PDB file of C-alpha atoms and ligand atoms in Angstrom:
ATOM      1  CA  MET A   3      -1.167  14.533 -26.845  1.00 94.00           C
ATOM      2  CA  SER A   4      -0.853  16.607 -23.509  1.00 98.00           C
ATOM      3  CA  VAL A   5       0.329  14.659 -20.639  1.00 98.00           C
ATOM      4  CA  ALA A   6       0.919  15.608 -17.099  1.00 98.00           C
ATOM      5  CA  ILE A   7       2.119  13.865 -14.020  1.00 98.00           C
ATOM      6  CA  TYR A   8       0.356  14.492 -10.542  1.00 98.00           C
ATOM      7  CA  PRO A   9       2.884  13.122  -8.040  1.00 98.00           C
ATOM      8  CA  GLY A  10       2.311  12.539  -4.363  1.00 97.00           C
ATOM      9  CA  SER A  11       2.452  10.246  -1.390  1.00 96.00           C
ATOM     10  CA  PHE A  12      -1.359   9.630  -1.527  1.00 97.00           C
ATOM     11  CA  ASP A  13      -1.427   8.005   1.951  1.00 96.00           C
ATOM     12  CA  PRO A  14      -4.234   7.753   1.639  1.00 97.00           C
ATOM     13  CA  VAL A  15      -5.878   9.417  -1.236  1.00 98.00           C
ATOM     14  CA  THR A  16      -8.231  12.231   0.057  1.00 98.00           C
ATOM     15  CA  LEU A  17     -11.251  14.117  -1.524  1.00 98.00           C
ATOM     16  CA  GLY A  18      -8.818  17.088  -1.986  1.00 97.00           C
ATOM     17  CA  HIS A  19      -6.670  15.025  -4.253  1.00 98.00           C
ATOM     18  CA  LEU A  20      -9.465  13.750  -6.278  1.00 98.00           C
ATOM     19  CA  ASP A  21     -10.817  16.979  -6.753  1.00 97.00           C
ATOM     20  CA  ILE A  22      -7.355  17.979  -8.245  1.00 98.00           C
ATOM     21  CA  ILE A  23      -7.299  14.933 -10.462  1.00 98.00           C
ATOM     22  CA  LYS A  24     -10.766  15.422 -11.937  1.00 98.00           C
ATOM     23  CA  ARG A  25      -9.977  19.055 -12.700  1.00 98.00           C
ATOM     24  CA  ALA A  26      -6.633  18.032 -14.244  1.00 98.00           C
ATOM     25  CA  SER A  27      -8.105  15.330 -16.174  1.00 98.00           C
ATOM     26  CA  LYS A  28     -10.095  18.040 -18.046  1.00 98.00           C
ATOM     27  CA  ILE A  29      -7.109  20.343 -18.816  1.00 98.00           C
ATOM     28  CA  PHE A  30      -4.945  17.456 -20.085  1.00 98.00           C
ATOM     29  CA  ASP A  31      -5.360  14.549 -22.512  1.00 98.00           C
ATOM     30  CA  HIS A  32      -3.821  12.165 -20.039  1.00 98.00           C
ATOM     31  CA  VAL A  33      -3.066  12.564 -16.334  1.00 98.00           C
ATOM     32  CA  ILE A  34      -0.590   9.988 -14.811  1.00 98.00           C
ATOM     33  CA  ILE A  35      -0.665   9.706 -10.922  1.00 98.00           C
ATOM     34  CA  GLY A  36       2.590   9.214  -9.660  1.00 98.00           C
ATOM     35  CA  VAL A  37       2.642   7.413  -6.151  1.00 98.00           C
ATOM     36  CA  LEU A  38       6.079   7.912  -4.461  1.00 97.00           C
ATOM     37  CA  ASN A  39       7.400   4.653  -3.224  1.00 95.00           C
ATOM     38  CA  ASN A  40      10.717   5.585  -1.617  1.00 78.00           C
ATOM     39  CA  THR A  41       9.471   8.041   0.894  1.00 65.00           C
ATOM     40  CA  SER A  42      11.668   8.521   3.856  1.00 73.00           C
ATOM     41  CA  LYS A  43       8.523   8.548   6.036  1.00 78.00           C
ATOM     42  CA  THR A  44       7.072   5.233   6.803  1.00 90.00           C
ATOM     43  CA  PRO A  45       3.690   5.240   5.222  1.00 95.00           C
ATOM     44  CA  LEU A  46       0.447   3.806   6.508  1.00 95.00           C
ATOM     45  CA  PHE A  47      -0.286   2.072   3.323  1.00 96.00           C
ATOM     46  CA  SER A  48       2.273   0.238   1.080  1.00 96.00           C
ATOM     47  CA  SER A  49       2.730   1.706  -2.188  1.00 96.00           C
ATOM     48  CA  GLU A  50       1.010  -1.212  -3.739  1.00 97.00           C
ATOM     49  CA  GLU A  51      -2.088  -0.385  -1.690  1.00 97.00           C
ATOM     50  CA  ARG A  52      -1.859   3.117  -2.375  1.00 97.00           C
ATOM     51  CA  VAL A  53      -1.707   2.597  -6.103  1.00 98.00           C
ATOM     52  CA  ASN A  54      -4.659   0.020  -5.856  1.00 98.00           C
ATOM     53  CA  MET A  55      -6.791   2.367  -3.833  1.00 98.00           C
ATOM     54  CA  LEU A  56      -6.205   5.062  -6.537  1.00 98.00           C
ATOM     55  CA  ARG A  57      -7.013   2.942  -9.202  1.00 98.00           C
ATOM     56  CA  ASP A  58     -10.361   1.814  -7.427  1.00 97.00           C
ATOM     57  CA  VAL A  59     -11.439   5.415  -6.827  1.00 97.00           C
ATOM     58  CA  LEU A  60     -10.491   6.509 -10.486  1.00 98.00           C
ATOM     59  CA  CYS A  61     -11.846   3.573 -12.484  1.00 96.00           C
ATOM     60  CA  ASP A  62     -14.614   5.727 -14.143  1.00 96.00           C
ATOM     61  CA  ILE A  63     -12.001   8.352 -15.396  1.00 98.00           C
ATOM     62  CA  ASP A  64     -10.715   7.115 -18.697  1.00 97.00           C
ATOM     63  CA  ASN A  65      -7.775   9.464 -18.984  1.00 98.00           C
ATOM     64  CA  VAL A  66      -6.136   8.841 -15.774  1.00 98.00           C
ATOM     65  CA  SER A  67      -3.663   6.143 -14.880  1.00 98.00           C
ATOM     66  CA  VAL A  68      -1.986   5.340 -11.839  1.00 98.00           C
ATOM     67  CA  GLU A  69       1.711   4.019 -11.129  1.00 98.00           C
ATOM     68  CA  SER A  70       4.191   4.067  -8.521  1.00 98.00           C
ATOM     69  CA  PHE A  71       7.736   5.435  -8.944  1.00 97.00           C
ATOM     70  CA  ASN A  72      10.973   5.518  -7.084  1.00 95.00           C
ATOM     71  CA  GLY A  73      13.793   8.079  -7.054  1.00 95.00           C
ATOM     72  CA  LEU A  74      13.733  11.562  -8.612  1.00 97.00           C
ATOM     73  CA  LEU A  75      10.142  13.005  -9.808  1.00 98.00           C
ATOM     74  CA  VAL A  76      11.855  14.682 -12.950  1.00 98.00           C
ATOM     75  CA  ASP A  77      13.291  11.240 -13.965  1.00 98.00           C
ATOM     76  CA  PHE A  78       9.846   9.933 -13.723  1.00 98.00           C
ATOM     77  CA  ALA A  79       8.593  12.791 -15.824  1.00 98.00           C
ATOM     78  CA  LYS A  80      11.290  11.960 -18.576  1.00 97.00           C
ATOM     79  CA  GLN A  81      10.396   8.177 -18.509  1.00 98.00           C
ATOM     80  CA  LYS A  82       6.780   9.164 -19.199  1.00 98.00           C
ATOM     81  CA  ASN A  83       7.844  11.729 -21.807  1.00 97.00           C
ATOM     82  CA  THR A  84       6.256  14.674 -20.194  1.00 98.00           C
ATOM     83  CA  ASN A  85       7.483  17.912 -18.700  1.00 98.00           C
ATOM     84  CA  VAL A  86       4.396  18.918 -16.890  1.00 98.00           C
ATOM     85  CA  ILE A  87       4.062  18.466 -13.179  1.00 98.00           C
ATOM     86  CA  ILE A  88       0.763  19.170 -11.304  1.00 98.00           C
ATOM     87  CA  ARG A  89       0.467  20.123  -7.705  1.00 98.00           C
ATOM     88  CA  GLY A  90      -2.429  21.323  -5.755  1.00 97.00           C
ATOM     89  CA  LEU A  91      -1.944  24.518  -3.512  1.00 96.00           C
ATOM     90  CA  ARG A  92      -4.100  24.646  -0.475  1.00 93.00           C
ATOM     91  CA  ALA A  93      -2.936  27.604   1.402  1.00 86.00           C
ATOM     92  CA  LEU A  94       0.168  30.100   1.918  1.00 84.00           C
ATOM     93  CA  THR A  95       1.575  27.331   4.105  1.00 84.00           C
ATOM     94  CA  ASP A  96       1.986  25.034   1.172  1.00 92.00           C
ATOM     95  CA  PHE A  97       3.692  28.026  -0.880  1.00 93.00           C
ATOM     96  CA  ASP A  98       7.283  27.707   0.383  1.00 95.00           C
ATOM     97  CA  LEU A  99       7.763  23.890   0.327  1.00 96.00           C
ATOM     98  CA  GLU A 100       5.807  23.870  -3.227  1.00 97.00           C
ATOM     99  CA  MET A 101       8.074  26.565  -4.605  1.00 97.00           C
ATOM    100  CA  GLN A 102      11.142  24.859  -3.315  1.00 97.00           C
ATOM    101  CA  MET A 103      10.123  21.613  -5.019  1.00 98.00           C
ATOM    102  CA  ALA A 104       9.198  23.444  -8.296  1.00 98.00           C
ATOM    103  CA  GLN A 105      12.410  25.307  -8.401  1.00 98.00           C
ATOM    104  CA  SER A 106      14.741  22.646  -7.599  1.00 98.00           C
ATOM    105  CA  ASN A 107      13.054  20.339 -10.167  1.00 98.00           C
ATOM    106  CA  ARG A 108      13.599  23.092 -12.685  1.00 98.00           C
ATOM    107  CA  MET A 109      17.420  23.380 -11.559  1.00 98.00           C
ATOM    108  CA  VAL A 110      17.913  19.715 -12.450  1.00 98.00           C
ATOM    109  CA  ALA A 111      15.445  19.671 -15.377  1.00 98.00           C
ATOM    110  CA  PRO A 112      14.899  23.090 -16.886  1.00 98.00           C
ATOM    111  CA  ASP A 113      12.237  21.801 -19.289  1.00 97.00           C
ATOM    112  CA  VAL A 114      10.081  20.409 -16.555  1.00 98.00           C
ATOM    113  CA  ASP A 115       7.377  22.972 -15.254  1.00 98.00           C
ATOM    114  CA  THR A 116       5.156  22.684 -12.282  1.00 98.00           C
ATOM    115  CA  ILE A 117       1.541  23.832 -12.807  1.00 98.00           C
ATOM    116  CA  PHE A 118      -0.419  24.576  -9.468  1.00 98.00           C
ATOM    117  CA  LEU A 119      -4.051  24.259  -9.207  1.00 97.00           C
ATOM    118  CA  SER A 120      -5.765  25.917  -6.278  1.00 96.00           C
ATOM    119  CA  THR A 121      -7.570  23.572  -4.029  1.00 94.00           C
ATOM    120  CA  SER A 122     -11.352  23.843  -3.821  1.00 95.00           C
ATOM    121  CA  LEU A 123     -12.110  26.000  -0.674  1.00 94.00           C
ATOM    122  CA  GLU A 124     -13.771  22.816   0.943  1.00 94.00           C
ATOM    123  CA  TYR A 125     -10.722  20.953   0.842  1.00 94.00           C
ATOM    124  CA  SER A 126      -8.394  23.801   1.782  1.00 93.00           C
ATOM    125  CA  TYR A 127      -7.701  22.342   5.350  1.00 91.00           C
ATOM    126  CA  LEU A 128      -7.512  18.560   4.258  1.00 95.00           C
ATOM    127  CA  SER A 129      -4.378  16.583   4.350  1.00 96.00           C
ATOM    128  CA  SER A 130      -3.657  12.821   4.488  1.00 96.00           C
ATOM    129  CA  SER A 131      -1.918  13.387   7.918  1.00 95.00           C
ATOM    130  CA  VAL A 132      -5.211  15.040   9.193  1.00 95.00           C
ATOM    131  CA  VAL A 133      -7.127  12.173   7.859  1.00 96.00           C
ATOM    132  CA  LYS A 134      -4.850   9.722   9.466  1.00 95.00           C
ATOM    133  CA  GLU A 135      -4.884  11.540  12.702  1.00 94.00           C
ATOM    134  CA  TYR A 136      -8.781  11.694  13.010  1.00 94.00           C
ATOM    135  CA  ALA A 137      -9.033   7.927  12.000  1.00 94.00           C
ATOM    136  CA  ARG A 138      -6.588   7.033  14.658  1.00 92.00           C
ATOM    137  CA  TYR A 139      -8.818   8.759  17.241  1.00 92.00           C
ATOM    138  CA  GLY A 140     -12.234   7.240  15.891  1.00 89.00           C
ATOM    139  CA  VAL A 141     -13.307  10.272  13.971  1.00 92.00           C
ATOM    140  CA  ASP A 142     -15.661   9.509  11.153  1.00 92.00           C
ATOM    141  CA  VAL A 143     -13.571  10.414   8.083  1.00 95.00           C
ATOM    142  CA  LYS A 144     -16.170  10.072   5.475  1.00 95.00           C
ATOM    143  CA  GLU A 145     -16.339  13.694   4.595  1.00 95.00           C
ATOM    144  CA  PHE A 146     -12.777  13.500   3.732  1.00 97.00           C
ATOM    145  CA  VAL A 147     -11.764  10.431   1.976  1.00 97.00           C
ATOM    146  CA  PRO A 148     -13.739   8.406  -0.824  1.00 96.00           C
ATOM    147  CA  GLU A 149     -16.182   6.039   0.846  1.00 94.00           C
ATOM    148  CA  CYS A 150     -14.133   2.809  -0.117  1.00 94.00           C
ATOM    149  CA  ILE A 151     -11.151   4.275   1.746  1.00 96.00           C
ATOM    150  CA  VAL A 152     -12.958   4.692   5.125  1.00 95.00           C
ATOM    151  CA  SER A 153     -13.115   0.860   5.904  1.00 92.00           C
ATOM    152  CA  LYS A 154      -9.382   0.336   4.617  1.00 93.00           C
ATOM    153  CA  LEU A 155      -8.360   3.194   7.092  1.00 94.00           C
ATOM    154  CA  LEU A 156     -10.257   1.731   9.999  1.00 91.00           C
ATOM    155  CA  ASP A 157      -8.832  -1.849   9.404  1.00 91.00           C
ATOM    156  CA  LYS A 158      -5.299  -0.352   9.261  1.00 91.00           C
ATOM    157  CA  MET A 159      -5.743   1.401  12.585  1.00 88.00           C
ATOM    158  CA  LYS A 160      -7.047  -1.728  14.290  1.00 83.00           C
ATOM    159  CA  GLY A 161      -4.151  -3.582  13.143  1.00 77.00           C
ATOM    160  CA  GLN A 162      -1.798  -1.029  14.679  1.00 77.00           C
TER     161      GLN A 162
HETATM  162  O1  LIG B 411       2.157  13.969  -1.324  1.00 53.26           O
HETATM  163  P1  LIG B 411       3.364  14.691  -0.988  1.00 53.26           P
HETATM  164  O2  LIG B 411       4.097  13.740   0.029  1.00 53.26           O
HETATM  165  O3  LIG B 411       3.356  16.139  -0.668  1.00 53.26           O
HETATM  166  O4  LIG B 411       4.288  14.507  -2.376  1.00 53.26           O
HETATM  167  C1  LIG B 411       5.544  15.048  -2.378  1.00 53.26           C
HETATM  168  C2  LIG B 411       6.257  14.306  -3.511  1.00 53.26           C
HETATM  169  C3  LIG B 411       6.175  12.971  -3.966  1.00 53.26           C
HETATM  170  C4  LIG B 411       5.817  15.226  -4.918  1.00 53.26           C
HETATM  171  C5  LIG B 411       7.909  14.869  -3.417  1.00 53.26           C
HETATM  172  O5  LIG B 411       8.455  14.490  -2.356  1.00 53.26           O
HETATM  173  C6  LIG B 411       8.743  14.264  -4.706  1.00 53.26           C
HETATM  174  O6  LIG B 411       8.840  14.722  -5.648  1.00 53.26           O
HETATM  175  N1  LIG B 411       9.537  13.104  -4.308  1.00 53.26           N
HETATM  176  C7  LIG B 411      10.247  12.469  -5.351  1.00 53.26           C
HETATM  177  C8  LIG B 411      11.820  12.810  -4.821  1.00 53.26           C
HETATM  178  C9  LIG B 411      12.197  13.980  -5.700  1.00 53.26           C
HETATM  179  O7  LIG B 411      12.094  14.228  -6.913  1.00 53.26           O
HETATM  180  N2  LIG B 411      12.738  14.946  -4.706  1.00 53.26           N
HETATM  181  C10 LIG B 411      13.266  16.218  -5.406  1.00 53.26           C
HETATM  182  C11 LIG B 411      12.202  17.265  -5.252  1.00 53.26           C
HETATM  183  S1  LIG B 411      12.330  18.249  -3.921  1.00 53.26           S
END
């Protein structure tokens, strides 16, 4: 069975992430979404909230599961018995960082390969940071995130 990990912060999940997940789920038998728990940035949503939001929006895709992880991505991949990592590439600006991550992961775990999926054109500008910034200033973000995330974002912003 072919299994791949799609890791990220998902703070929160965007339509761009969803697009990559749906496409990856057609390529691999199973896709594990790995939600990073030990980020050095302070996330808006806790890792439990991020996992639950992803589970909600992905409930109709059978071959996708969601888990949080701590520590190194390559260790999480080993734990899950896979050596395939998926990342989305939006634009040239992503390239440096993504190459750096893929190369360093291969330095410590030569068997682990990163496969890049090019983001669909309509999401090439989209990031969780942009979504949070817009939501903070009251811009309607329904075109950027799944419907059920909109109200969760607004609630968070009100609580800040
Ligand atoms: O959604 P993001 O924030 O771009 O995802 C980044 C992520 C989670 C893929 C990356 O930070 C990561 O793999 N972190 C785990 C720690 C690790 O393995 N670091 C070494 C790779 S540079």
